[in-house]
Amino acid sequence: MKRPTIADIARRAGVSKGAVSYALNGQPGVSDTTRKRILAIAQEIGFNANSAARALSGARARAVGLTLCRPARILGIEPWFMGLISGFEAELGAQSYALTLQVVATPEQEVEVYRRWWGERRIDGVIVTDLRENDLRIPVLHQLQLPAVVIGGSGEESPVTQIWSDDGGAITEAVRYLVALGHSRIARVSGVPDLLHTQVRTKAFNEVCASLGLSDAITVPADYTGEEGSRATRRLLIGGDRPTAIIYDNDVMAVAGLAVAQEMGLSVPGDLSIVAWDDSPLCSLVHPPLTALSRDVSGYGAQAARELLNAIDGKKVGNVKAQTAHLTPRGSTAPPRT
Amino acid sequence: MKRPTIADIARRAGVSKGAVSYALNGQPGVSDTTRKRILAIAQEIGFNANSAARALSGARARAVGLTLCRPARILGIEPWFMGLISGFEAELGAQSYALTLQVVATPEQEVEVYRRWWGERRIDGVIVTDLRENDLRIPVLHQLQLPAVVIGGSGEESPVTQIWSDDGGAITEAVRYLVALGHSRIARVSGVPDLLHTQVRTKAFNEVCASLGLSDAITVPADYTGEEGSRATRRLLIGGDRPTAIIYDNDVMAVAGLAVAQEMGLSVPGDLSIVAWDDSPLCSLVHPPLTALSRDVSGYGAQAARELLNAIDGKKVGNVKAQTAHLTPRGSTAPPRT
DNA sequence: CTGAAAGCGCTTACAG
DNA sequence: CTGAAAGCGCTTACAG
């Protein structure tokens, strides 16, 4: 009933606890035959090293932390986080690292969680999302010397490793595609304006629209929720000179926008074309299925986890550029009906 | 730079480490004045007790485990898990318990994770979802003496504490409501047939339909994904005597079903009424918004976490009945067009 | 009320 | 290649 320790193995194998430790961890210091004997015994009695004892003797906690900073009502249907989590796991599981999760309400609270986790030595590093301008978390991470990887930066120089993707390039592709279809009044419903990648997208959107001579290009800020997506869409469609195409900064708002169009009796894509950022099964779930800017979210997560494990191992890691999102055309985009 | 320990506090306060421990943990054994002094110092230097050391000296790991057994593509848009997780956190965070997450592919793998976590003493208990008939996880949990709470049982006697809800009652309410609207051909697209709560729902659905004299009541099994939800819906709508109302076992399949109806040129609710199980923002996101069987998922999660913490504390806990889901009528249900 | 000490189960120099 | 021992940072009886 009592869970076995290395002392039990040592006794049964007739060796010291040190020898057992070396054998189990693949360290030199034991002969091949004793190693095999020890491993066989460990296997037989179902031994798992006490993680607290390992952590205490200077080894790692073998856990990384992730905080989720979203109101509960949006967390549930935002496919993004779960995709990311799947990706982390694929990488962490292989190295038997655990993932510790905490839901927080504000960035301040998030910083507190980092301090506590690190103080408790509960985790060896953290994955940080939703980077903002002058993000208050960055100096804290730096000061704590807490290994971290930031997702969603702009790729600029930073004291903390970033995984970033060329969102500007992706949105430029989307706009060019819509223009090629014949659209000239293109609007955008953005995510939270504070977020760095929102700013990158907004800048690129404005630039490409200006360069293509689209004077009506307008961005309405929202917050990724369906409610705000609906509100922003209504605002855009109510006007006299309404856009013939809208690009949304996430899939949830795009689905909400589609519902608003249907509710107003507009046909999609006849009267309105819709492009969603972040392709998830949600986009294929609705009718018509949504044209989306796709990327491999869980691959992105796996990459982040890999870099974090490197950072934890003390390897110097620089910023990493992930795959750029690419356009996946589906039924929600077409030439505008004239 | 070095993270402070109780020895640092003891030195600064001029007391023993034991005294510091008592003070920090609210144990008797120190005078009120020294306690206050010690707490002030701890506060000042930002002390957090090393979780490994605490765990090793017999205290708890102060973490609970949750495994997610779903393919990645569905995990992301199934609001259910995130709602549950939010609920856990509300309860766990208050007691500064951490939540450790692991994505698994099969129940066998899940059992391995439990064994490892428990062997490593990484967690103090687990929350188990998706209970099946003769579930292979139950005897293992029992054998390991691993504190656990199971979500989604049928409320029957069990060696492991269950949180369950009266799904039979809820589906009966939904069927009666549809019949009251004038429907007589009611179908159902169910979740995975192995799951215990699917069986409970199917049994209740069959019973209420029989008692109301609905001979056409049919259940098509699916797996909670949008793909299967679409497939099942097409199968139901293709026939000559197609149903005028469909009840879905989750919101994702219901949204997919709505898209299929639209794609086939059927009007919802005119030609087809739709009821979704599990009300999430997803149901309000589409047009028309979906009538749903609502329940407080995150409250459900909080309740589960509370029971688990009780079980960890050695308190004897019996099965707990959670709130029954109730019908929230929205635009997707109406009298059938004749 | 307080101090000194053992012990949790590992890892890792340090001698043989 | 192997053994004996110290130490990680706490908690908790056990004496005073």
PDB file of N, CA, C and O in Angstrom, chain A residues 131-169:
ATOM      1  N   LEU A 131       0.801  39.540 -25.039  1.00  0.00           N
ATOM      2  CA  LEU A 131       1.777  40.597 -24.764  1.00  0.00           C
ATOM      3  C   LEU A 131       1.191  41.971 -25.087  1.00  0.00           C
ATOM      4  O   LEU A 131       0.561  42.168 -26.115  1.00  0.00           O
ATOM      5  N   ARG A 132       1.404  42.919 -24.187  1.00  0.00           N
ATOM      6  CA  ARG A 132       0.947  44.295 -24.385  1.00  0.00           C
ATOM      7  C   ARG A 132       2.126  45.224 -24.569  1.00  0.00           C
ATOM      8  O   ARG A 132       3.264  44.854 -24.311  1.00  0.00           O
ATOM      9  N   GLU A 133       1.794  46.454 -24.937  1.00  0.00           N
ATOM     10  CA  GLU A 133       2.821  47.481 -25.005  1.00  0.00           C
ATOM     11  C   GLU A 133       3.264  47.790 -23.579  1.00  0.00           C
ATOM     12  O   GLU A 133       2.422  47.905 -22.682  1.00  0.00           O
ATOM     13  N   ASN A 134       4.566  47.933 -23.365  1.00  0.00           N
ATOM     14  CA  ASN A 134       5.084  48.189 -22.010  1.00  0.00           C
ATOM     15  C   ASN A 134       4.488  47.212 -21.014  1.00  0.00           C
ATOM     16  O   ASN A 134       4.010  47.597 -19.949  1.00  0.00           O
ATOM     17  N   ASP A 135       4.534  45.972 -21.352  1.00  0.00           N
ATOM     18  CA  ASP A 135       3.894  44.941 -20.542  1.00  0.00           C
ATOM     19  C   ASP A 135       4.529  44.862 -19.160  1.00  0.00           C
ATOM     20  O   ASP A 135       5.730  44.674 -19.029  1.00  0.00           O
ATOM     21  N   LEU A 136       3.696  44.988 -18.125  1.00  0.00           N
ATOM     22  CA  LEU A 136       4.250  45.010 -16.768  1.00  0.00           C
ATOM     23  C   LEU A 136       4.826  43.676 -16.345  1.00  0.00           C
ATOM     24  O   LEU A 136       5.559  43.592 -15.353  1.00  0.00           O
ATOM     25  N   ARG A 137       4.496  42.618 -17.070  1.00  0.00           N
ATOM     26  CA  ARG A 137       4.988  41.295 -16.670  1.00  0.00           C
ATOM     27  C   ARG A 137       6.452  41.084 -17.039  1.00  0.00           C
ATOM     28  O   ARG A 137       7.175  40.344 -16.366  1.00  0.00           O
ATOM     29  N   ILE A 138       6.866  41.726 -18.120  1.00  0.00           N
ATOM     30  CA  ILE A 138       8.224  41.492 -18.617  1.00  0.00           C
ATOM     31  C   ILE A 138       9.315  41.871 -17.610  1.00  0.00           C
ATOM     32  O   ILE A 138      10.181  41.035 -17.306  1.00  0.00           O
ATOM     33  N   PRO A 139       9.284  43.098 -17.061  1.00  0.00           N
ATOM     34  CA  PRO A 139      10.338  43.407 -16.076  1.00  0.00           C
ATOM     35  C   PRO A 139      10.317  42.480 -14.874  1.00  0.00           C
ATOM     36  O   PRO A 139      11.374  42.140 -14.331  1.00  0.00           O
ATOM     37  N   VAL A 140       9.142  42.035 -14.462  1.00  0.00           N
ATOM     38  CA  VAL A 140       9.059  41.138 -13.310  1.00  0.00           C
ATOM     39  C   VAL A 140       9.709  39.796 -13.634  1.00  0.00           C
ATOM     40  O   VAL A 140      10.503  39.264 -12.856  1.00  0.00           O
ATOM     41  N   LEU A 141       9.394  39.254 -14.793  1.00  0.00           N
ATOM     42  CA  LEU A 141       9.990  37.980 -15.197  1.00  0.00           C
ATOM     43  C   LEU A 141      11.507  38.113 -15.242  1.00  0.00           C
ATOM     44  O   LEU A 141      12.245  37.218 -14.817  1.00  0.00           O
ATOM     45  N   HIS A 142      11.943  39.233 -15.755  1.00  0.00           N
ATOM     46  CA  HIS A 142      13.372  39.474 -15.888  1.00  0.00           C
ATOM     47  C   HIS A 142      14.020  39.570 -14.506  1.00  0.00           C
ATOM     48  O   HIS A 142      15.063  38.961 -14.250  1.00  0.00           O
ATOM     49  N   GLN A 143      13.359  40.296 -13.631  1.00  0.00           N
ATOM     50  CA  GLN A 143      13.894  40.491 -12.283  1.00  0.00           C
ATOM     51  C   GLN A 143      13.940  39.175 -11.512  1.00  0.00           C
ATOM     52  O   GLN A 143      14.904  38.883 -10.805  1.00  0.00           O
ATOM     53  N   LEU A 144      12.900  38.367 -11.666  1.00  0.00           N
ATOM     54  CA  LEU A 144      12.859  37.083 -10.964  1.00  0.00           C
ATOM     55  C   LEU A 144      13.817  36.068 -11.569  1.00  0.00           C
ATOM     56  O   LEU A 144      14.096  35.048 -10.978  1.00  0.00           O
ATOM     57  N   GLN A 145      14.290  36.372 -12.777  1.00  0.00           N
ATOM     58  CA  GLN A 145      15.111  35.411 -13.515  1.00  0.00           C
ATOM     59  C   GLN A 145      14.331  34.134 -13.793  1.00  0.00           C
ATOM     60  O   GLN A 145      14.899  33.034 -13.823  1.00  0.00           O
ATOM     61  N   LEU A 146      13.046  34.302 -13.921  1.00  0.00           N
ATOM     62  CA  LEU A 146      12.160  33.163 -14.171  1.00  0.00           C
ATOM     63  C   LEU A 146      12.152  32.845 -15.666  1.00  0.00           C
ATOM     64  O   LEU A 146      11.764  33.685 -16.471  1.00  0.00           O
ATOM     65  N   PRO A 147      12.612  31.648 -16.051  1.00  0.00           N
ATOM     66  CA  PRO A 147      12.603  31.290 -17.475  1.00  0.00           C
ATOM     67  C   PRO A 147      11.206  31.448 -18.061  1.00  0.00           C
ATOM     68  O   PRO A 147      10.231  31.014 -17.455  1.00  0.00           O
ATOM     69  N   ALA A 148      11.131  32.069 -19.225  1.00  0.00           N
ATOM     70  CA  ALA A 148       9.816  32.336 -19.803  1.00  0.00           C
ATOM     71  C   ALA A 148       9.891  32.412 -21.312  1.00  0.00           C
ATOM     72  O   ALA A 148      10.943  32.724 -21.882  1.00  0.00           O
ATOM     73  N   VAL A 149       8.794  32.106 -21.942  1.00  0.00           N
ATOM     74  CA  VAL A 149       8.648  32.314 -23.374  1.00  0.00           C
ATOM     75  C   VAL A 149       7.355  33.088 -23.586  1.00  0.00           C
ATOM     76  O   VAL A 149       6.320  32.739 -23.013  1.00  0.00           O
ATOM     77  N   VAL A 150       7.453  34.144 -24.376  1.00  0.00           N
ATOM     78  CA  VAL A 150       6.295  34.979 -24.629  1.00  0.00           C
ATOM     79  C   VAL A 150       5.722  34.660 -26.001  1.00  0.00           C
ATOM     80  O   VAL A 150       6.451  34.583 -26.982  1.00  0.00           O
ATOM     81  N   ILE A 151       4.421  34.468 -26.035  1.00  0.00           N
ATOM     82  CA  ILE A 151       3.745  34.203 -27.293  1.00  0.00           C
ATOM     83  C   ILE A 151       3.052  35.461 -27.768  1.00  0.00           C
ATOM     84  O   ILE A 151       2.343  36.105 -26.998  1.00  0.00           O
ATOM     85  N   GLY A 152       3.272  35.797 -29.032  1.00  0.00           N
ATOM     86  CA  GLY A 152       2.499  36.895 -29.595  1.00  0.00           C
ATOM     87  C   GLY A 152       3.139  38.255 -29.514  1.00  0.00           C
ATOM     88  O   GLY A 152       2.458  39.268 -29.453  1.00  0.00           O
ATOM     89  N   GLY A 153       4.449  38.301 -29.504  1.00  0.00           N
ATOM     90  CA  GLY A 153       5.114  39.592 -29.580  1.00  0.00           C
ATOM     91  C   GLY A 153       5.227  40.038 -31.033  1.00  0.00           C
ATOM     92  O   GLY A 153       4.646  39.442 -31.935  1.00  0.00           O
ATOM     93  N   SER A 154       5.989  41.083 -31.219  1.00  0.00           N
ATOM     94  CA  SER A 154       6.151  41.602 -32.573  1.00  0.00           C
ATOM     95  C   SER A 154       7.506  41.206 -33.142  1.00  0.00           C
ATOM     96  O   SER A 154       7.860  41.583 -34.245  1.00  0.00           O
ATOM     97  N   GLY A 155       8.267  40.440 -32.369  1.00  0.00           N
ATOM     98  CA  GLY A 155       9.570  39.995 -32.844  1.00  0.00           C
ATOM     99  C   GLY A 155      10.692  40.971 -32.560  1.00  0.00           C
ATOM    100  O   GLY A 155      11.833  40.748 -32.946  1.00  0.00           O
ATOM    101  N   GLU A 156      10.369  42.050 -31.845  1.00  0.00           N
ATOM    102  CA  GLU A 156      11.410  43.020 -31.509  1.00  0.00           C
ATOM    103  C   GLU A 156      12.304  42.521 -30.398  1.00  0.00           C
ATOM    104  O   GLU A 156      11.950  41.612 -29.656  1.00  0.00           O
ATOM    105  N   GLU A 157      13.438  43.166 -30.264  1.00  0.00           N
ATOM    106  CA  GLU A 157      14.381  42.866 -29.192  1.00  0.00           C
ATOM    107  C   GLU A 157      13.640  42.879 -27.849  1.00  0.00           C
ATOM    108  O   GLU A 157      12.791  43.734 -27.607  1.00  0.00           O
ATOM    109  N   SER A 158      13.933  41.908 -27.002  1.00  0.00           N
ATOM    110  CA  SER A 158      13.223  41.827 -25.726  1.00  0.00           C
ATOM    111  C   SER A 158      14.059  41.033 -24.737  1.00  0.00           C
ATOM    112  O   SER A 158      14.808  40.137 -25.130  1.00  0.00           O
ATOM    113  N   PRO A 159      13.952  41.363 -23.463  1.00  0.00           N
ATOM    114  CA  PRO A 159      14.724  40.611 -22.466  1.00  0.00           C
ATOM    115  C   PRO A 159      14.203  39.193 -22.275  1.00  0.00           C
ATOM    116  O   PRO A 159      14.845  38.379 -21.642  1.00  0.00           O
ATOM    117  N   VAL A 160      13.018  38.904 -22.816  1.00  0.00           N
ATOM    118  CA  VAL A 160      12.438  37.566 -22.670  1.00  0.00           C
ATOM    119  C   VAL A 160      12.193  36.981 -24.059  1.00  0.00           C
ATOM    120  O   VAL A 160      11.740  37.682 -24.957  1.00  0.00           O
ATOM    121  N   THR A 161      12.518  35.717 -24.221  1.00  0.00           N
ATOM    122  CA  THR A 161      12.342  35.055 -25.510  1.00  0.00           C
ATOM    123  C   THR A 161      10.920  35.167 -26.044  1.00  0.00           C
ATOM    124  O   THR A 161       9.963  34.976 -25.306  1.00  0.00           O
ATOM    125  N   GLN A 162      10.791  35.453 -27.307  1.00  0.00           N
ATOM    126  CA  GLN A 162       9.472  35.555 -27.927  1.00  0.00           C
ATOM    127  C   GLN A 162       9.301  34.517 -29.034  1.00  0.00           C
ATOM    128  O   GLN A 162      10.234  34.213 -29.753  1.00  0.00           O
ATOM    129  N   ILE A 163       8.083  34.008 -29.136  1.00  0.00           N
ATOM    130  CA  ILE A 163       7.677  33.290 -30.330  1.00  0.00           C
ATOM    131  C   ILE A 163       6.700  34.213 -31.026  1.00  0.00           C
ATOM    132  O   ILE A 163       5.682  34.587 -30.444  1.00  0.00           O
ATOM    133  N   TRP A 164       6.984  34.572 -32.225  1.00  0.00           N
ATOM    134  CA  TRP A 164       6.092  35.529 -32.881  1.00  0.00           C
ATOM    135  C   TRP A 164       5.832  35.081 -34.309  1.00  0.00           C
ATOM    136  O   TRP A 164       6.525  34.241 -34.869  1.00  0.00           O
ATOM    137  N   SER A 165       4.762  35.631 -34.882  1.00  0.00           N
ATOM    138  CA  SER A 165       4.486  35.323 -36.285  1.00  0.00           C
ATOM    139  C   SER A 165       4.160  36.613 -37.021  1.00  0.00           C
ATOM    140  O   SER A 165       3.803  37.615 -36.411  1.00  0.00           O
ATOM    141  N   ASP A 166       4.294  36.558 -38.313  1.00  0.00           N
ATOM    142  CA  ASP A 166       4.158  37.759 -39.131  1.00  0.00           C
ATOM    143  C   ASP A 166       2.678  38.041 -39.409  1.00  0.00           C
ATOM    144  O   ASP A 166       2.189  37.805 -40.514  1.00  0.00           O
ATOM    145  N   ASP A 167       1.998  38.587 -38.415  1.00  0.00           N
ATOM    146  CA  ASP A 167       0.571  38.856 -38.558  1.00  0.00           C
ATOM    147  C   ASP A 167       0.315  39.949 -39.584  1.00  0.00           C
ATOM    148  O   ASP A 167      -0.725  39.951 -40.251  1.00  0.00           O
ATOM    149  N   GLY A 168       1.258  40.856 -39.693  1.00  0.00           N
ATOM    150  CA  GLY A 168       1.107  41.917 -40.689  1.00  0.00           C
ATOM    151  C   GLY A 168       1.044  41.333 -42.090  1.00  0.00           C
ATOM    152  O   GLY A 168       0.191  41.700 -42.910  1.00  0.00           O
ATOM    153  N   GLY A 169       1.929  40.403 -42.359  1.00  0.00           N
ATOM    154  CA  GLY A 169       1.949  39.767 -43.677  1.00  0.00           C
ATOM    155  C   GLY A 169       0.654  39.024 -43.955  1.00  0.00           C
ATOM    156  O   GLY A 169       0.120  39.052 -45.072  1.00  0.00           O
TER     157      GLY A 169
END
